[in-house]
Short mmCIF file of C-alpha atoms and ligand atoms in Angstrom, two decimals:
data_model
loop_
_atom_site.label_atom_id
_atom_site.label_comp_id
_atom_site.label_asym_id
_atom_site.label_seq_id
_atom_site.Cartn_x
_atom_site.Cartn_y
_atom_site.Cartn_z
CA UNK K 2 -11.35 -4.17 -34.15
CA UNK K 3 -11.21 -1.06 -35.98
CA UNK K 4 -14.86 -0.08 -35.32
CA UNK K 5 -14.43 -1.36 -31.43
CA UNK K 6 -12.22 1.50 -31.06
CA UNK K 7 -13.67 4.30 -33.34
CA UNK K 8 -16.77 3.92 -31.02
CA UNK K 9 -15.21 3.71 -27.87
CA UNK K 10 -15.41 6.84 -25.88
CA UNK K 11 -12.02 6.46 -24.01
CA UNK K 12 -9.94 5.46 -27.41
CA UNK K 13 -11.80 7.47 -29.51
CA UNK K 14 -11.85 11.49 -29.46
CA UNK K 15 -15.33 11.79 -31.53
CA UNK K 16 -16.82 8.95 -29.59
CA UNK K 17 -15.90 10.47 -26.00
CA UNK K 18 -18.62 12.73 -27.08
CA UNK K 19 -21.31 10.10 -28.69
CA UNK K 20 -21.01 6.94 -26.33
CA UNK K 21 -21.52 6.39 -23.06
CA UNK K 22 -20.03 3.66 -20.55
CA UNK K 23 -20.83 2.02 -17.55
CA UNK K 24 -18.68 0.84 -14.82
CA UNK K 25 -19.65 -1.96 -12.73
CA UNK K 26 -18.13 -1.57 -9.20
CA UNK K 27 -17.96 -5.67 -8.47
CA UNK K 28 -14.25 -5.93 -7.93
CA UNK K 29 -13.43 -4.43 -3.91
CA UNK K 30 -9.48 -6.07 -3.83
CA UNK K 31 -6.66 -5.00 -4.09
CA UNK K 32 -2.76 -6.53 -5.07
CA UNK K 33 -1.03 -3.58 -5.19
CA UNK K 34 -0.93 -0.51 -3.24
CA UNK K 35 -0.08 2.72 -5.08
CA UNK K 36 0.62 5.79 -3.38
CA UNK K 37 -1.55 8.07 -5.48
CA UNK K 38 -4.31 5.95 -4.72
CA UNK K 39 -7.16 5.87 -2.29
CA UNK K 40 -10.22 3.66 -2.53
CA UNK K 41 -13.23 3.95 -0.78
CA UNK K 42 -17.32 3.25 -0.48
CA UNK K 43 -18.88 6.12 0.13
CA UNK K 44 -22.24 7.77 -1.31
CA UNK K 45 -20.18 11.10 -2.17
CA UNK K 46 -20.21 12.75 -5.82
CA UNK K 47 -16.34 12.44 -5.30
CA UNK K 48 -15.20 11.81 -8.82
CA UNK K 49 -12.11 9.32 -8.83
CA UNK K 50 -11.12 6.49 -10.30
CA UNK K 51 -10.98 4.11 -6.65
CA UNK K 52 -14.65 5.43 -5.23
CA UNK K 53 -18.24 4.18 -5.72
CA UNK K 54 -21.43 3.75 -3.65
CA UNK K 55 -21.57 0.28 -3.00
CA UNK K 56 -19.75 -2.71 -4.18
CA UNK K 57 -22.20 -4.83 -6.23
CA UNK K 58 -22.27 -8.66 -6.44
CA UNK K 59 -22.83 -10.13 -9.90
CA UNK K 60 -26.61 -10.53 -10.00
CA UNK K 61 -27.06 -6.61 -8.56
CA UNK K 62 -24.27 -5.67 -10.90
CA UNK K 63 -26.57 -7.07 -14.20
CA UNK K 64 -29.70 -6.05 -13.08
CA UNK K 65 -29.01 -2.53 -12.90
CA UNK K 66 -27.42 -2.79 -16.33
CA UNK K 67 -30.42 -4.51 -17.81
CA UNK K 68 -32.64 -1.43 -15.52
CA UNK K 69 -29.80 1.23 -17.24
CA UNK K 70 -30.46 0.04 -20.45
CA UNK K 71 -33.62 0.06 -19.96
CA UNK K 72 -33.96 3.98 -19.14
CA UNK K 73 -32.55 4.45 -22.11
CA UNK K 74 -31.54 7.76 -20.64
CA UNK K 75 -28.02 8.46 -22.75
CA UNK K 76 -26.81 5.35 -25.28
CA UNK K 77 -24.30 2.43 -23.82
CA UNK K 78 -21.88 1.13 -25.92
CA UNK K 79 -19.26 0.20 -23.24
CA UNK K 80 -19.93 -1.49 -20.32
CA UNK K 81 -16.37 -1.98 -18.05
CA UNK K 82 -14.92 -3.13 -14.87
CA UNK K 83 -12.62 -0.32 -13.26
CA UNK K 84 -12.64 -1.43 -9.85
CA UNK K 85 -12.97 -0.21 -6.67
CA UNK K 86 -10.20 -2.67 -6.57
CA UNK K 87 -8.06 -4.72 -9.35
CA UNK K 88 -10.89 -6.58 -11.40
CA UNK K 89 -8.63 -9.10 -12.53
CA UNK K 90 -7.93 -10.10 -8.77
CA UNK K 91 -11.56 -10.55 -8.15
CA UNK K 92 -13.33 -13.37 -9.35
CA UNK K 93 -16.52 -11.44 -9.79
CA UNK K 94 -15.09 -10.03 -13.00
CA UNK K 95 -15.26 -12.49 -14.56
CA UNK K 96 -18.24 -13.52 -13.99
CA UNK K 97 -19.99 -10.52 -15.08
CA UNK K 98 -17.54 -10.65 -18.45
CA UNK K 99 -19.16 -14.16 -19.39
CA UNK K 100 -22.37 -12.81 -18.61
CA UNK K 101 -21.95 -9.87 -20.47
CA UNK K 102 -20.41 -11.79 -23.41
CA UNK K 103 -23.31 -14.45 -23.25
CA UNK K 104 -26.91 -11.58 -22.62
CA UNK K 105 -24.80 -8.56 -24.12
CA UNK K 106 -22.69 -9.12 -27.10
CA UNK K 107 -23.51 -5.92 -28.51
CA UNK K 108 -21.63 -4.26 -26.03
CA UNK K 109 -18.30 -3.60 -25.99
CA UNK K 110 -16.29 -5.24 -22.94
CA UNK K 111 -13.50 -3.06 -20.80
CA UNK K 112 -11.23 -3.86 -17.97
CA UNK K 113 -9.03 -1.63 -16.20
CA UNK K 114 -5.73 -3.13 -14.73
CA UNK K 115 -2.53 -2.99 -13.01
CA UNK K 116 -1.14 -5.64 -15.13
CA UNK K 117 -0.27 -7.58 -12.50
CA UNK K 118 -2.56 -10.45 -13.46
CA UNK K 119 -3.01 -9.72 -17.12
CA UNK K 120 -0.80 -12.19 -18.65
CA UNK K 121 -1.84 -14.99 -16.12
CA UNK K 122 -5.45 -14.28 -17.37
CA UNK K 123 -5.13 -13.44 -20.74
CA UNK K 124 -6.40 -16.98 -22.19
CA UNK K 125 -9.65 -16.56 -20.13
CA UNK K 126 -9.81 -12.93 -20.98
CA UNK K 127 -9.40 -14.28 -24.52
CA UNK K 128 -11.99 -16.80 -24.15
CA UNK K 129 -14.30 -13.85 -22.71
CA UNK K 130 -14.29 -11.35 -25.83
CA UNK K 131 -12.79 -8.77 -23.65
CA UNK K 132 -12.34 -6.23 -26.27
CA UNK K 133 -10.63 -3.39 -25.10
CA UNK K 134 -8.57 -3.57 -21.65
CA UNK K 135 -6.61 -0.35 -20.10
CA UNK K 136 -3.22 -0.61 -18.19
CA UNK K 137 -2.03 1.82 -15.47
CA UNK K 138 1.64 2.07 -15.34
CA UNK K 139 3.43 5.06 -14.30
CA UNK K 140 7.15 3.98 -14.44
CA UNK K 141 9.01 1.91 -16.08
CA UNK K 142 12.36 2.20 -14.36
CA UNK K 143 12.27 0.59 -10.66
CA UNK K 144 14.22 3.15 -9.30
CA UNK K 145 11.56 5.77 -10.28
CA UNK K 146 8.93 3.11 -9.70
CA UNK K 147 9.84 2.74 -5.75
CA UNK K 148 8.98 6.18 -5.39
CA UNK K 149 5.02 5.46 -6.75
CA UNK K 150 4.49 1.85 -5.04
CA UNK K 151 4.62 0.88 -1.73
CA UNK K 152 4.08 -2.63 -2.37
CA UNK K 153 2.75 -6.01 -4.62
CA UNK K 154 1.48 -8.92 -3.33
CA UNK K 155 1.89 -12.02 -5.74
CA UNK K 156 0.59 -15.18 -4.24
CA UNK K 157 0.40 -13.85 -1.13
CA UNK K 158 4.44 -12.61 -0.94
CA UNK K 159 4.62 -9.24 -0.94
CA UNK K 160 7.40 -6.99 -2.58
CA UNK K 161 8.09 -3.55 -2.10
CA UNK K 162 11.01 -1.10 -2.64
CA UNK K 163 12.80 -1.56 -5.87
CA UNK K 164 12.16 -4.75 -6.27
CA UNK K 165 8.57 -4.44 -5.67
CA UNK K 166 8.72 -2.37 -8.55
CA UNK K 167 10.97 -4.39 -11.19
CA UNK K 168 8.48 -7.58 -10.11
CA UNK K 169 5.39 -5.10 -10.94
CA UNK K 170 6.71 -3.05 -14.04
CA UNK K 171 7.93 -7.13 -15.48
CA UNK K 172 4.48 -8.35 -15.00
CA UNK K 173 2.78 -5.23 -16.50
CA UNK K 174 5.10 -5.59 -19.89
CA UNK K 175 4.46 -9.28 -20.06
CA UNK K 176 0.75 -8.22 -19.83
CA UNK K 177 1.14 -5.60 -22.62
CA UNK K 178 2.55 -7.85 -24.55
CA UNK K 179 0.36 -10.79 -24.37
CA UNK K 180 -3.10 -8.67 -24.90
CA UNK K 181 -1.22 -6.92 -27.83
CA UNK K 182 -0.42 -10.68 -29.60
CA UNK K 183 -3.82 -12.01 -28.28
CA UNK K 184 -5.51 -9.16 -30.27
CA UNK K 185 -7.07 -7.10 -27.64
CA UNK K 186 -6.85 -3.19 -28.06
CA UNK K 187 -4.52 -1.55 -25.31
CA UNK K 188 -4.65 1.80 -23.82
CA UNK K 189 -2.08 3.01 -21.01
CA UNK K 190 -2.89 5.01 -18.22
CA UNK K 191 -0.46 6.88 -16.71
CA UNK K 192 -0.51 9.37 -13.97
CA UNK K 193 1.69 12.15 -14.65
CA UNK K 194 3.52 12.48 -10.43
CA UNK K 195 5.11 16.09 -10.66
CA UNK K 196 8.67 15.69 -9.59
CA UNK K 197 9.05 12.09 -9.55
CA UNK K 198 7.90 10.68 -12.98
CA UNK K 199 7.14 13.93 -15.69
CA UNK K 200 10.21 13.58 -18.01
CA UNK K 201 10.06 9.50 -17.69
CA UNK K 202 6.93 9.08 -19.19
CA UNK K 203 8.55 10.08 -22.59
CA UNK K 204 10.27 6.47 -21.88
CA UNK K 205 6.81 4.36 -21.04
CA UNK K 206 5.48 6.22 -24.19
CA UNK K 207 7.95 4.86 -26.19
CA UNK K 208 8.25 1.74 -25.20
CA UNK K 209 4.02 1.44 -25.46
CA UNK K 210 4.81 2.39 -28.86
CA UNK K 211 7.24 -0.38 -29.47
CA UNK K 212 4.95 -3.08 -27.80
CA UNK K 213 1.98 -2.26 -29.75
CA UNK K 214 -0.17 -0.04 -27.13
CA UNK K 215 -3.15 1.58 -29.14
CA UNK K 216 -3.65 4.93 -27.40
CA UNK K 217 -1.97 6.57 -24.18
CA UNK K 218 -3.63 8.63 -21.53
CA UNK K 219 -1.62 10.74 -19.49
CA UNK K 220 -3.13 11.87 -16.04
CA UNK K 221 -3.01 14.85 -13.91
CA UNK K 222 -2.09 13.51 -10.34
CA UNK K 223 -4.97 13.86 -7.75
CA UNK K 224 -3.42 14.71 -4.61
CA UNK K 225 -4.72 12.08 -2.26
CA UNK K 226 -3.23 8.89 -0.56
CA UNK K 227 0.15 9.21 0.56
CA UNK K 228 0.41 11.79 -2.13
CA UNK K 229 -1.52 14.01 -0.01
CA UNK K 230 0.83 16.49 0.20
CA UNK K 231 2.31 16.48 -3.24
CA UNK K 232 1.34 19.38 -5.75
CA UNK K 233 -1.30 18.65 -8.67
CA UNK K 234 1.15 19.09 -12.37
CA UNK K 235 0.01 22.40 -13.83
CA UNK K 236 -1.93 22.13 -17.20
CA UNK K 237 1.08 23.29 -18.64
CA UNK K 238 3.09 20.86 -17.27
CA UNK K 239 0.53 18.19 -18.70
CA UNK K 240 0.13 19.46 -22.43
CA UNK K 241 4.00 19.86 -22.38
CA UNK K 242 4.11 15.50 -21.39
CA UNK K 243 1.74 15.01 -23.70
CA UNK K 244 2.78 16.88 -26.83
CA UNK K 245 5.89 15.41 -26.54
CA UNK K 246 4.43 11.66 -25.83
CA UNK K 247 2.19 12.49 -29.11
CA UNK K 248 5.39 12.59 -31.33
CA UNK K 249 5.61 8.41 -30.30
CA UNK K 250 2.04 7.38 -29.44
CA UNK K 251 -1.24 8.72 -30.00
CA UNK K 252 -2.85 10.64 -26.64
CA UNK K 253 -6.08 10.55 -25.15
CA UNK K 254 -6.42 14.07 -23.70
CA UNK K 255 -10.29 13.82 -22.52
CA UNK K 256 -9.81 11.25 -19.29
CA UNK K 257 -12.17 12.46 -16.84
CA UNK K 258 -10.59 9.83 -14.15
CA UNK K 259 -13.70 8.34 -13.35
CA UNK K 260 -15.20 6.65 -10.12
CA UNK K 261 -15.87 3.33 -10.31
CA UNK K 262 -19.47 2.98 -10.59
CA UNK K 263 -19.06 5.82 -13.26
CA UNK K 264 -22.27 6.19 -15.80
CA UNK K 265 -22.75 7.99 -18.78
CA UNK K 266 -21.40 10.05 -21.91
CA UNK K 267 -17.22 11.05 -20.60
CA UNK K 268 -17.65 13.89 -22.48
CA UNK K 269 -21.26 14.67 -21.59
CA UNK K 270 -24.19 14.06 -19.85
CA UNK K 271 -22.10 11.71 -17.03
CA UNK K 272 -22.98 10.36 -13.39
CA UNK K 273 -23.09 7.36 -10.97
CA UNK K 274 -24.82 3.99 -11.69
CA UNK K 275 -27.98 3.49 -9.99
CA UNK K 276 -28.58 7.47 -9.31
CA UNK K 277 -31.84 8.51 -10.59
CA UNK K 278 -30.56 11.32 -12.34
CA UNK K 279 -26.89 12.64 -13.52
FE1 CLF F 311 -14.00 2.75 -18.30
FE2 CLF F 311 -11.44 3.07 -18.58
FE3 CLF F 311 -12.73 1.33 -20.12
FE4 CLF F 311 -13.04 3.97 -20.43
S1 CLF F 311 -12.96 5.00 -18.31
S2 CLF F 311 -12.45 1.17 -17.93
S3 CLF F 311 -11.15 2.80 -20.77
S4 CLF F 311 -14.68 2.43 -20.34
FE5 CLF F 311 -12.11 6.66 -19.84
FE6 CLF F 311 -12.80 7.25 -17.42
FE7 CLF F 311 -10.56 8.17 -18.31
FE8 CLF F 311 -10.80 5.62 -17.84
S5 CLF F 311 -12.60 8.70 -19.14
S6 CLF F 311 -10.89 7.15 -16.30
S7 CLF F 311 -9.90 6.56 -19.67
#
């Protein structure tokens, strides 16, 4: 597990630098609507996490793996599944995981989640060799979580308000918990909202600490969504969260919150899957 995560560009600080990822945009829905967040298709060079060209199905998703690996043009050592939507509330994920497990097993195998699903699936995600899996969660505390969610659906009910976010922030520490004990490596995302979450993120850090969370990676808001009108955090404001978060769990300070057909070295040569050049 150790050398999973010393070579993994988003858990690692050297290997941001030496590996590169791809995303495979296969999962388009959504159970959970955040108000930071924005998805879309579109053929822009927007770069955020919610955006990519096209959505691909599982064969188009695999061949331009095998075609990207092929190039040879920077070297893969993650390939992940960040989206457009929630990948573990599209089947197509995991799909592509058992392929991926079956024709890549060199590779290591990423999910990025809301959490809402993660304990439901964690046996299957288990029985995939998912190796590393990332969990947004910007609040622990409903109160301050009503504020960042507008809703969850679970089994097609939806929640929203407060208790939308005690159902959500439950589920998402039930999935921390159960990829901690089922031996996956866990990184939390969390988007650093100025005015509404900055000095509660100390808490989340602390409590990822106590669960067993690897690495945390604290995010500048990107005013879009029905934060349109709400102020980016300063990069003051940011190293301030996240020298203070260092003093309970280790920080990832390199995120470039990436689209979801993402391609590349993070911290270098980086682009879009299936673009001819970066
Ligand atoms: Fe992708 Fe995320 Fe896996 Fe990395 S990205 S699913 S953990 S392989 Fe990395 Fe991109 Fe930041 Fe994510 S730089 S947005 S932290």
């Amino acid at each position: 597990m150790c050398n999973i995560i010393n070579q993994h560009p988003c858990f690692n600080d050297a290997a941001h630098f030496r590996w590169g990822r791809v995303h495979l945009p296969v999962a388009p829905k959504c159970n959970l609507r955040c108000n930071y967040c924005s998805r879309g298709i579109n053929n822009s060079t927007e770069n955020r996490p919610g955006i990519c060209k096209k959505v691909l199905s599982t064969k188009e998703a695999i061949e331009l793996l095998q075609n990207t690996l092929r190039e040879k043009l920077f070297p893969i050592k993650v390939v992940a599944i960040a989206g457009p939507g929630e990948p573990l509330f599209n089947h197509e994920t995991f799909e592509v995981m058992k392929i991926l497990k079956e024709d890549f097993p060199h590779l290591i195998r990423c999910i990025a989640t809301n959490g809402i699903l993660l304990a439901d699936k964690i046996e299957l995600l288990t029985s995939l060799d998912v190796n590393t899996i990332t969990v947004t969660i910007c609040a622990i505390d409903p109160k301050i979580g009503k504020w960042i969610y507008d809703y969850i659906s679970i089994d097609g009910k939806i929640y929203s308000g407060e208790e939308g976010a005690a159902v959500l922030i439950e589920k998402q520490i039930q999935g921390l918990k159960a990829a901690v004990t089922n031996g996956i490596s866990v990184k939390v995302n969390t988007v650093l909202i100025p005015e509404i979450n900055t000095d509660h993120i100390i808490d989340v850090a602390r409590l990822c600490k106590l669960i067993g969370v690897e690495i945390m990676n604290i995010m500048p808001l990107i005013p879009i969504g029905r934060f349109k009108n709400m102020r980016r955090p300063t990069k003051d404001e940011l190293t301030y969260i996240r020298d203070i978060c260092s003093s309970y769990i280790r920080q990832f300070r390199f995120c470039k919150q990436c689209r979801a057909d993402a391609c590349g070295i993070p911290g270098g040569k980086d682009g879009i899957l299936g673009s001819t050049c970066f």
